[in-house]
Coordinates of C-alpha atoms in Angstrom, one line a residue:
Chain A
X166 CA 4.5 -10.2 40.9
X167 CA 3.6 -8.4 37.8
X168 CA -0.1 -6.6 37.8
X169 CA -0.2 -7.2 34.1
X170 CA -0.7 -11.4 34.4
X171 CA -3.2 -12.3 31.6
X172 CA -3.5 -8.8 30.2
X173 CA -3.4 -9.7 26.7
X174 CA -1.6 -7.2 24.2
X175 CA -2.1 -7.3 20.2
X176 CA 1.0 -5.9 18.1
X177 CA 0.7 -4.8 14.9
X178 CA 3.9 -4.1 12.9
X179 CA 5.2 -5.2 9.7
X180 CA 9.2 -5.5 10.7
X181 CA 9.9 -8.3 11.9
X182 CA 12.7 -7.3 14.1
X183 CA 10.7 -4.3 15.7
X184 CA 7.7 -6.9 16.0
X185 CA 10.3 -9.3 17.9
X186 CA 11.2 -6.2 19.9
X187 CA 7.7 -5.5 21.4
X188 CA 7.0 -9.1 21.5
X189 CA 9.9 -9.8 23.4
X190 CA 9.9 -7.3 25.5
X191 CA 6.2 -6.8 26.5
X192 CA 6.1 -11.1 27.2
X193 CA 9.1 -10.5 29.5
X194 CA 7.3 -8.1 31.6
X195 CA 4.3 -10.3 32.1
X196 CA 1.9 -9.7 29.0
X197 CA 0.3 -12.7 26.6
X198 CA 0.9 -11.2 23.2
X199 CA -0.5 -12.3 19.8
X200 CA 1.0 -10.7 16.9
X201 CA 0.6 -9.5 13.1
X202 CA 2.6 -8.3 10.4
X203 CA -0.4 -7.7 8.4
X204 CA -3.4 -5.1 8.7
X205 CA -6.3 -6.8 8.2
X206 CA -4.8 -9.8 9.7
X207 CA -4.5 -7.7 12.6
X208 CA -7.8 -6.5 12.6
X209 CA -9.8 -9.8 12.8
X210 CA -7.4 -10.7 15.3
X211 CA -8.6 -7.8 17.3
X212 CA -12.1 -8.4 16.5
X213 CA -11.4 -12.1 17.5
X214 CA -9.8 -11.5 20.5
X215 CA -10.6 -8.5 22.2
X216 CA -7.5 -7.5 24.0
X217 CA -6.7 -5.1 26.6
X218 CA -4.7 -3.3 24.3
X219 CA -3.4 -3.2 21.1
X220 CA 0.1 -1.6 19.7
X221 CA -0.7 -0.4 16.3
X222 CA 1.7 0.5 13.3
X223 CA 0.7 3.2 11.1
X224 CA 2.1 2.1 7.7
X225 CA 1.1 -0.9 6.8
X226 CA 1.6 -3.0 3.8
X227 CA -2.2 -3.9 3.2
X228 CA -4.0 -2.0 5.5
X229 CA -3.2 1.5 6.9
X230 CA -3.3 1.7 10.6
X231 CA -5.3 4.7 10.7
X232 CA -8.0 2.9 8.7
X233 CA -7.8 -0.1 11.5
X234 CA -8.1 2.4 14.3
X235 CA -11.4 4.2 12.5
X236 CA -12.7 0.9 11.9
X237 CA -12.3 -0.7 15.9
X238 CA -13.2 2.7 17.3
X239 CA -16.7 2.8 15.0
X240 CA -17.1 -0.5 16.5
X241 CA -19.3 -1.0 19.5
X242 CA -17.9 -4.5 20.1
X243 CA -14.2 -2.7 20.4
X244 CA -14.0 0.8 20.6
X245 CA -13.6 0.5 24.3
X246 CA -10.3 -1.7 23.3
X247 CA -7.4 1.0 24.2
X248 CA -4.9 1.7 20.7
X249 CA -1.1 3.0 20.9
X250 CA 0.0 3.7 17.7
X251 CA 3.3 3.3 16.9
X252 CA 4.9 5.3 13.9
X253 CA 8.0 5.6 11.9
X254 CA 6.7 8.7 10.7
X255 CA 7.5 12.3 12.6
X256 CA 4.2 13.4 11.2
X257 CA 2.2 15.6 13.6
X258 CA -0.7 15.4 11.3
X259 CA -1.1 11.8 11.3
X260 CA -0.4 11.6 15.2
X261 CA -3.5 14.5 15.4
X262 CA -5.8 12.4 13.1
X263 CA -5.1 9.1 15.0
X264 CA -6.0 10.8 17.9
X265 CA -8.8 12.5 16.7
X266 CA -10.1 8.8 15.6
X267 CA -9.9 8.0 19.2
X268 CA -6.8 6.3 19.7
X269 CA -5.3 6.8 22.8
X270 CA -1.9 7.3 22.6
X271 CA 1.3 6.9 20.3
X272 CA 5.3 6.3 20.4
X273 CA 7.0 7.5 17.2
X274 CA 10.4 5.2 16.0
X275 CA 13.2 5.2 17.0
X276 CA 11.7 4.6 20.7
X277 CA 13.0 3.1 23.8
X278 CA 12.0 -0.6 25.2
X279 CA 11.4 1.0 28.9
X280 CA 9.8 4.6 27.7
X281 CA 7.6 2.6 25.7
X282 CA 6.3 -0.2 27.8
X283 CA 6.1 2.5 30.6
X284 CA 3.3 4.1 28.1
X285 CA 1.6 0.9 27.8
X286 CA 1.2 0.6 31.3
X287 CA 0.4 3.9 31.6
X288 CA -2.3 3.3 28.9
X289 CA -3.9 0.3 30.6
X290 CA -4.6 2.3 33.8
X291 CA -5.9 5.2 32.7
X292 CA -8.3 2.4 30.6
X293 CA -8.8 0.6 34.1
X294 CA -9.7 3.8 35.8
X295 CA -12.4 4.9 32.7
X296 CA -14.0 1.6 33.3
X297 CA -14.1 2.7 36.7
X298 CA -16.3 5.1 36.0
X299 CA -16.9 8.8 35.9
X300 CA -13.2 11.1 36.1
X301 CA -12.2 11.9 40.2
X302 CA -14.0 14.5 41.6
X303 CA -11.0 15.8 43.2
X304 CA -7.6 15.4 41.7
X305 CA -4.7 16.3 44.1
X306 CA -1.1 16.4 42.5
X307 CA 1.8 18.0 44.0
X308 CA 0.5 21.6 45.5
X309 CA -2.6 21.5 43.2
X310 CA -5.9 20.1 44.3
X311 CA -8.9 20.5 41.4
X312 CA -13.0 19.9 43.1
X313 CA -14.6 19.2 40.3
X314 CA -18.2 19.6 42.4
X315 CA -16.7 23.0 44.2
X316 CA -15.6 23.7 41.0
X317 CA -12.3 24.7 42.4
X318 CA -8.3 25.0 42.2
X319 CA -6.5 25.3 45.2
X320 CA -2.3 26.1 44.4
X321 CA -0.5 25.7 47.7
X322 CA -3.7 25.9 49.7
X323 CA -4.7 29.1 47.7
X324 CA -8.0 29.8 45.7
X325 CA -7.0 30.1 42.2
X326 CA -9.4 32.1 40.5
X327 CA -10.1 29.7 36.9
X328 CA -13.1 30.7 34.5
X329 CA -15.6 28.3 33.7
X330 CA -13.1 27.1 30.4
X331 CA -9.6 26.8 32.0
X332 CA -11.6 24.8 34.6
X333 CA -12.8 22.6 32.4
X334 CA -9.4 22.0 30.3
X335 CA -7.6 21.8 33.8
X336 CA -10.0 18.8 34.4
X337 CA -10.1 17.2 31.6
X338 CA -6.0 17.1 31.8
X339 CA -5.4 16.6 34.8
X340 CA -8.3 13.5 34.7
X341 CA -5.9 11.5 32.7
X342 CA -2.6 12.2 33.5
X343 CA -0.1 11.2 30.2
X344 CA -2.8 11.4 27.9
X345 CA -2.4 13.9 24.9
X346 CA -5.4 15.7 24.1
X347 CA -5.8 17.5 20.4
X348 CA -6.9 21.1 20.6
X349 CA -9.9 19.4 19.2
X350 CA -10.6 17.5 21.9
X351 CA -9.8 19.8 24.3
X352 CA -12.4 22.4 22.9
X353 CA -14.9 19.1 23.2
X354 CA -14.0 19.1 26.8
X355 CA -14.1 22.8 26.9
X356 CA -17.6 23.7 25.4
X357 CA -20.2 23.5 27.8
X358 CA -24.0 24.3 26.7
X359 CA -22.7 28.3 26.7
X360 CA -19.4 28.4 26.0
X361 CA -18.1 28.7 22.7
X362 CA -14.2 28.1 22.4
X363 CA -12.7 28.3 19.1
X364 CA -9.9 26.0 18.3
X365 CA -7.0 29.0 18.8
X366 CA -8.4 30.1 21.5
X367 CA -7.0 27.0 23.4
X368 CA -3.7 28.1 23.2
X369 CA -4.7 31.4 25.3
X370 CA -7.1 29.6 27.6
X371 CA -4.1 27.0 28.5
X372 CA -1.2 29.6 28.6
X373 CA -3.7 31.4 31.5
X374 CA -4.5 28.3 32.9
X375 CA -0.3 27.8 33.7
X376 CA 0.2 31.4 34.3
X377 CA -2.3 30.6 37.7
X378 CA -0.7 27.3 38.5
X379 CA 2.1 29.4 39.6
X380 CA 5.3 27.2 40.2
X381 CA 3.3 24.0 38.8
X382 CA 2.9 25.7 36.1
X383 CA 5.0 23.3 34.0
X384 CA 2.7 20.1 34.8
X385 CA 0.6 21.2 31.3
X386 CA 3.1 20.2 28.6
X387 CA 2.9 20.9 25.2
X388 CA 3.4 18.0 22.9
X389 CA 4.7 19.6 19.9
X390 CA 2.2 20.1 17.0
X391 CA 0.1 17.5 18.5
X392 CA -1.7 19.4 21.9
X393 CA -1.5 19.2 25.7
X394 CA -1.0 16.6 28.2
X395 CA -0.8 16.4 32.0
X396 CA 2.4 15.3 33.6
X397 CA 1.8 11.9 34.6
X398 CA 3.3 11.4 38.1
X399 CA 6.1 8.9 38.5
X400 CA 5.3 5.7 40.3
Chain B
X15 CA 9.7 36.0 -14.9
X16 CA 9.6 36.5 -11.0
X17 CA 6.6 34.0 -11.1
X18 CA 8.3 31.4 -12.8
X19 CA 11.2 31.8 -10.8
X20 CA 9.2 31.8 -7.4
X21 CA 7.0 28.4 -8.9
X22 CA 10.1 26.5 -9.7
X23 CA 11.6 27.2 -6.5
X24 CA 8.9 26.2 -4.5
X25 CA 8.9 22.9 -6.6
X26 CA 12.2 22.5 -5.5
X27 CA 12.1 22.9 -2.1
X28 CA 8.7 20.5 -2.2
X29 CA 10.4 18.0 -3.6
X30 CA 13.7 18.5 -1.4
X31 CA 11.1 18.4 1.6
X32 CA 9.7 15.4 0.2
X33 CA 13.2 13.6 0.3
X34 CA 14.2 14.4 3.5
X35 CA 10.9 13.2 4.3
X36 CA 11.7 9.9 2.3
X37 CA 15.0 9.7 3.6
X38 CA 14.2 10.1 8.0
X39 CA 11.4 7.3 7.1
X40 CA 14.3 4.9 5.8
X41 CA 16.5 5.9 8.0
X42 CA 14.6 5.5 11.3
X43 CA 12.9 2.1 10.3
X44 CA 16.5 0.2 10.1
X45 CA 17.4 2.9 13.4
X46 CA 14.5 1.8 15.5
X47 CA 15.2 -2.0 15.2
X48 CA 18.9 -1.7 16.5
X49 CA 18.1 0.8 19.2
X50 CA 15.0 -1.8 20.5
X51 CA 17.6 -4.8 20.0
X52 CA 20.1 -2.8 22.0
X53 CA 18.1 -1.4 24.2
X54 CA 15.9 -5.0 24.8
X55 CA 20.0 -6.7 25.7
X56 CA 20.9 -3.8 28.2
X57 CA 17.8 -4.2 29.8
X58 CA 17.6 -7.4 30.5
X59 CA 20.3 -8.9 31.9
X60 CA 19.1 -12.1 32.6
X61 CA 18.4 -12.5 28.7
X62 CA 20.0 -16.1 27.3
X63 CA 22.8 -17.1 25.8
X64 CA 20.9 -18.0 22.2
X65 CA 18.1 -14.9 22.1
X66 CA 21.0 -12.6 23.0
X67 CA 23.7 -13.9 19.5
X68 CA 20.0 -13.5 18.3
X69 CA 19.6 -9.7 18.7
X70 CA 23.2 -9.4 18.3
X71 CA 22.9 -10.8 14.2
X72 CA 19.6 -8.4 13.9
X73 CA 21.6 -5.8 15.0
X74 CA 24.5 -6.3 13.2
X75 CA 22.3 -7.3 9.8
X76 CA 20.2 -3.7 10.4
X77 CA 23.2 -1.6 10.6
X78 CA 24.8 -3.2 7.0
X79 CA 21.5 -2.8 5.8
X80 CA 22.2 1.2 6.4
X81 CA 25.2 1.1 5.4
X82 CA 23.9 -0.2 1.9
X83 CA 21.0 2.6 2.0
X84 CA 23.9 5.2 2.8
X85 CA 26.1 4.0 -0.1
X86 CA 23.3 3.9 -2.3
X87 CA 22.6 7.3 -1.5
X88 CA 26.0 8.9 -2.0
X89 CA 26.9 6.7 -5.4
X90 CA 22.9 8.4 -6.3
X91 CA 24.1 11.6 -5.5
X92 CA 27.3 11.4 -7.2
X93 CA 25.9 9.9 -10.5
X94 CA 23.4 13.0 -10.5
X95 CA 25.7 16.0 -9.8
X96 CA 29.3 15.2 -11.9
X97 CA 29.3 13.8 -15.2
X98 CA 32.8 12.4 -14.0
X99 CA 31.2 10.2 -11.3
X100 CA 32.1 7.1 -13.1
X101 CA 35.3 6.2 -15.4
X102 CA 34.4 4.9 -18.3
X103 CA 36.6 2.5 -20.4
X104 CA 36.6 0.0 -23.0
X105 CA 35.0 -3.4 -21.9
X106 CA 33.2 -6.3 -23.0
X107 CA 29.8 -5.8 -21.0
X108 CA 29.3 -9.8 -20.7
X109 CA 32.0 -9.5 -18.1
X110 CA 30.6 -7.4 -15.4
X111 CA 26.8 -9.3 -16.0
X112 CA 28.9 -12.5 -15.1
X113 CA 30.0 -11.2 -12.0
X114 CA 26.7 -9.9 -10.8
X115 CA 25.4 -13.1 -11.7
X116 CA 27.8 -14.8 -9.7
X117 CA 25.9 -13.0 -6.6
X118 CA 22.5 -13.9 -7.6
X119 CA 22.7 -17.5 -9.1
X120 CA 22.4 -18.7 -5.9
X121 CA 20.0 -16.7 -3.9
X122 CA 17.6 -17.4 -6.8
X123 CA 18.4 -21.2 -6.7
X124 CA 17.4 -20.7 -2.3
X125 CA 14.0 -19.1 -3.3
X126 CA 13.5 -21.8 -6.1
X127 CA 13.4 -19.8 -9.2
X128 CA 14.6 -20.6 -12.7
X129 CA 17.4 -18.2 -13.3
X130 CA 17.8 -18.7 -17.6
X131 CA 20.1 -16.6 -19.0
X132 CA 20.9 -15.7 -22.8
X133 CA 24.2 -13.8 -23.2
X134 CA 25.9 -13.3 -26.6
X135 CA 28.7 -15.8 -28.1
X136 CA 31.1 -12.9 -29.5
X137 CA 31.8 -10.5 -27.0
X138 CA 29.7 -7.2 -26.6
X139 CA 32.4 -4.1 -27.1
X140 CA 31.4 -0.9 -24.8
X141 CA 32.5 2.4 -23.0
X142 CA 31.6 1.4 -19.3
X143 CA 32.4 1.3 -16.1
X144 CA 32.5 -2.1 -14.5
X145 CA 31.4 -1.8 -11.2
X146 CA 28.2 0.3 -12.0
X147 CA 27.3 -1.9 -14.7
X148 CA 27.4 -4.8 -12.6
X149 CA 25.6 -2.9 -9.8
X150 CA 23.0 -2.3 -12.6
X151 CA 22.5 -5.8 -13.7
X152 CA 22.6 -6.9 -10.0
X153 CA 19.9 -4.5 -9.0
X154 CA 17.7 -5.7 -11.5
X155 CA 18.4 -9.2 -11.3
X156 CA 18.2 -8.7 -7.5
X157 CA 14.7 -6.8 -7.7
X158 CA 13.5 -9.1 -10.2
X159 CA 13.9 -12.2 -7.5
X160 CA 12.7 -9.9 -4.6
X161 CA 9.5 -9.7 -6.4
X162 CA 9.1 -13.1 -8.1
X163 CA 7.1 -15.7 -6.0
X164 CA 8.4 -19.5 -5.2
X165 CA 8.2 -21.6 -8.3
X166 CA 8.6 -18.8 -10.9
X167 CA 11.3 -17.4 -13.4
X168 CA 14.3 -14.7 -13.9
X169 CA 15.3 -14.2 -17.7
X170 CA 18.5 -12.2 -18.1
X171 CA 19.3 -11.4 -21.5
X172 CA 21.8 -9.2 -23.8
X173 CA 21.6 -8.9 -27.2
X174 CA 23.1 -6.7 -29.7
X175 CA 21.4 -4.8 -32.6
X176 CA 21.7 -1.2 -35.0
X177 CA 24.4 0.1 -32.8
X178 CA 23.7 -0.1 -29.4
X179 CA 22.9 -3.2 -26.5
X180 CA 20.2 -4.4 -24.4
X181 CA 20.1 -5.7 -21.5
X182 CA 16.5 -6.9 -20.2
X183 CA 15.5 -8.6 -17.5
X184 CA 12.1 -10.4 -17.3
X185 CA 10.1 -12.0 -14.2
X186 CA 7.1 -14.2 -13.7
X187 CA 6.3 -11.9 -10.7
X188 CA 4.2 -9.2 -9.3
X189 CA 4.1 -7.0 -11.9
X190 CA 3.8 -3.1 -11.4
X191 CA 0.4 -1.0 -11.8
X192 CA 0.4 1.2 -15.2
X193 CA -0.2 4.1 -12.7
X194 CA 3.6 3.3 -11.2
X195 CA 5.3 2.5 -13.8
X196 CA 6.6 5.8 -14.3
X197 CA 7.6 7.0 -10.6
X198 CA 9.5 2.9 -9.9
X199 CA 12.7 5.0 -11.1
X200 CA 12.3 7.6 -8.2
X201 CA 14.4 8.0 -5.4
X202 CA 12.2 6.1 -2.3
X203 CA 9.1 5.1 -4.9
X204 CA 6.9 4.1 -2.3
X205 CA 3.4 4.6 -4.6
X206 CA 2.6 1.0 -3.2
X207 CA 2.5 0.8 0.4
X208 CA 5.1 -0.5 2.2
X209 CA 6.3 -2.6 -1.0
X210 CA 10.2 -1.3 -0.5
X211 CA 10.1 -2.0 3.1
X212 CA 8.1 -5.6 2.8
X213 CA 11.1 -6.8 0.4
X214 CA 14.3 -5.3 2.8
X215 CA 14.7 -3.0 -0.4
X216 CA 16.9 1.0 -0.2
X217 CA 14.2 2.4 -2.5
X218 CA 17.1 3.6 -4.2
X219 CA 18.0 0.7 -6.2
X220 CA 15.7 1.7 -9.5
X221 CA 17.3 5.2 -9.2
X222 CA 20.9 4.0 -9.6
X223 CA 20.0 1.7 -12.9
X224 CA 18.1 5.2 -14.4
X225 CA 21.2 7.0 -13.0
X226 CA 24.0 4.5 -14.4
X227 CA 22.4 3.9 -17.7
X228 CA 22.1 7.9 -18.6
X229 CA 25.9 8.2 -17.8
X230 CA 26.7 5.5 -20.3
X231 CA 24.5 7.3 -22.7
X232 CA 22.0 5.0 -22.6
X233 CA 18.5 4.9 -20.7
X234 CA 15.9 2.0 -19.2
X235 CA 12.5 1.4 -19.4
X236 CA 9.9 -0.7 -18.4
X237 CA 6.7 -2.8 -19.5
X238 CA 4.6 -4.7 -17.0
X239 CA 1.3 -6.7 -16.4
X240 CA 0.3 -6.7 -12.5
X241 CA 0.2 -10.4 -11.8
X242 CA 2.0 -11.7 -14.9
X243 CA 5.8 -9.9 -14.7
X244 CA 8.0 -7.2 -15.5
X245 CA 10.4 -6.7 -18.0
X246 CA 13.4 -3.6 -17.1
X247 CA 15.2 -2.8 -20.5
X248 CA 18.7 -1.3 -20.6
X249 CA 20.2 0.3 -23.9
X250 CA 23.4 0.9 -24.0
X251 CA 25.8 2.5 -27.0
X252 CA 27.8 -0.3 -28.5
X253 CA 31.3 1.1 -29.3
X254 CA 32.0 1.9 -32.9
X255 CA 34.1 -1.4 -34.0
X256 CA 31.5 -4.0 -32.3
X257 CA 28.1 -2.2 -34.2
X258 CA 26.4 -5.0 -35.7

């Protein structure tokens, strides 16, 4: 019934009602999950057993969940493993630095069971399809179809004329529908061996890249002092 | 001037911005368990008879727990904007200890610590208010038992000397770094990491005793060894016909 059989899923999180909460929850919809109030607890766990995915708190009573997520993404042996943070804290700066250590998504508290475990699930595949391999070389959604080896945009059947960089941040986004990029990351993406892109230049290059999506314009969201994301599609 | 003026006022809204800061992270910790309780029981209807009274007493225990943080925070904010926040009258200050030790007694007893306490024979005359003093002595006492591992000991003692009272309140527990010592009495102290939300603490209960004690004309420090104990010290003006 459930896709999800014998994914396994470690939570981090030192309240033990919230902990109960994911636990609960994320059990009931198929996963095997191991939990840990404790940071470096957590860690070795993660080390030990190499989950699919692991839910990670960002303050921590011992060890801060930034710290965890620099030290499993430094790691050969896990960076692959996907991280959600999870964050009582509002702070875009933390969200931008977590992500910036390569974790791959986050839900701030107060969040909602279904939302949240909809992200999870949402993490997993876009995990699945990097393990796949290399990102689609054409990505149709809605009226929009992006060939990445035509290096083209059709809207509505129509050439969209895209320069080389609102190409490649349509590409990236659209690659990994859900997934918030930095402006950091996005200027990673962006930079090819002759473009320079500076960081506030982003901003432009994406408002021109929506001002040619016509009515899809709205599919690249904003995430409030975080970045950009590409409106993942509903199931 | 216009210098000083602009520097102070930027202090203030930092530290205004730091509080509201403070304040959303308490707020939303206690928030997000009873909206993932609630939401986890509407979700699933299926859920059974003994997991869902479960929730229900998490839920209910999570919202008294803000209630607590948002009565702390008012009686705060009270003590630190009127003089006139507390009526104080004559009273023999063994009385309200007694009743916040009727509290504590035994939730010490459940955790198996030694509760001792040394109170004076002839009563101890002061200008107080009863319920904040015994808020006082129970938020020590109480702190002092949060911190204070299986197997070790609470001393509450008052003593009277050269006009005034003391009131101190000394555990076998954690202790508090040198470097903290100073910022325990601020509002949402959270110098070590998660240490208010570890032990189901406000963060406001430190900032009260300061609070309470200056409106009695008295004050409250502190003296502690990391891994041996702390020891919180009230003084409090004795009233003119008890001075010793």
């Amino acid at each position: 019934m459930h896709q999800v059989a014998n994914q396994k899923i470690i939570v981090v999180e030192d309240e033990a009602d919230i902990l109960e909460v994911l636990e609960f929850n994320l059990a009931q919809d198929g996963f095997d999950v191991v939990c840990s109030q404790e940071g470096e607890k957590g860690l070795e766990l993660v080390q030990q057993e190499k989950p699919d995915l692991v839910l990670l708190d960002l303050m921590l009573p011992d060890l801060n969940g930034l710290e965890i997520c620099r030290r499993l993404k430094s790691d050969a042996a896990t960076q692959d493993i996907p991280i959600m943070m999870v964050t009582a804290k509002g702070k875009e700066s933390d969200i931008v630095l977590g992500l910036g250590l390569g974790a791959d998504d986050y839900i701030t508290k107060p969040f909602n069971v279904g939302e949240l475990i909809a992200r999870v699930k949402a993490v997993l595949r876009r995990a699945a399809a990097a393990r796949e391999g290399a990102p689609a070389k054409r990505i149709v959604c809605q009226g929009i179809a992006i060939d990445a080896d035509k290096h083209e945009v059709l809207v509505d059947g129509q050439l969209a004329e895209l320069t080389v960089t609102e190409f490649r941040l349509l590409h990236a986004l659209a690659s990994a529908p859900g997934r918030v990029f930095t402006r950091d990351q996005l200027m990673e993406q962006a930079m090819g061996d002759e473009v320079i892109v500076l960081d506030r230049n982003i901003d432009v290059h994406i408002g021109s890249v929506r001002k040619k999506l016509g009515r899809y314009r709205d599919l690249v969201e904003t995430v409030w002092g975080v970045g950009y994301r590409f409106r993942e599609q509903d199931d | 001037m216009d210098d000083v003026l602009r520097d102070s006022a930027e202090r203030l809204s930092e530290s205004q911005r730091e509080f509201v800061e403070s304040l959303a992270h308490e707020l939303k910790t206690p928030l997000a368990a009873i909206i993932g309780l609630a939401d986890t029981l509407l979700r699933k209807q299926e859920i059974d008879p003994s997991t869902r009274t479960r929730f229900l007493e998490k839920i209910s225990d999570q919202a008294v727990r803000l209630s607590s943080l948002l009565d702390d925070l008012l009686t705060l904010s009270a003590l630190e904007s009127s003089a006139d926040a507390l009526r104080l009258e004559a009273l023999d200050l063994r009385e309200p200890v007694a009743a916040a030790l009727q509290d504590l007694v035994p939730v010490a007893e459940e955790k198996g610590l030694a509760l001792k306490i040394d109170l004076p024979v002839e009563p101890v005359s002061i200008q107080g208010d009863a319920k904040a003093l015994r808020r006082l002595v129970g938020n020590l006492v109480d702190n002092a038992i949060k911190y204070t591992e299986y197997g070790g000991s609470v001393w509450l003692r008052v003593s009277t000397a050269d006009g005034s009272t003391a009131i101190e309140v000394e555990d076998t527990g954690v202790g508090i770094d040198a470097a903290h010592q100073a910022a325990v009495f601020e509002r949402f102290f959270v110098g070590e990491k998660g240490r208010s939300q570890e032990r189901k603490g406000t963060g406001l209960g430190l900032a009260l005793v300061k609070q309470i004690a200056r409106v009695h004309g008295g004050d409250v420090t502190l003296s502690s060894t990391p891994g041996r104990g702390s020891t919180f010290r009230v003084r409090l003006p004795l009233t003119a016909s008890s001075k010793t």
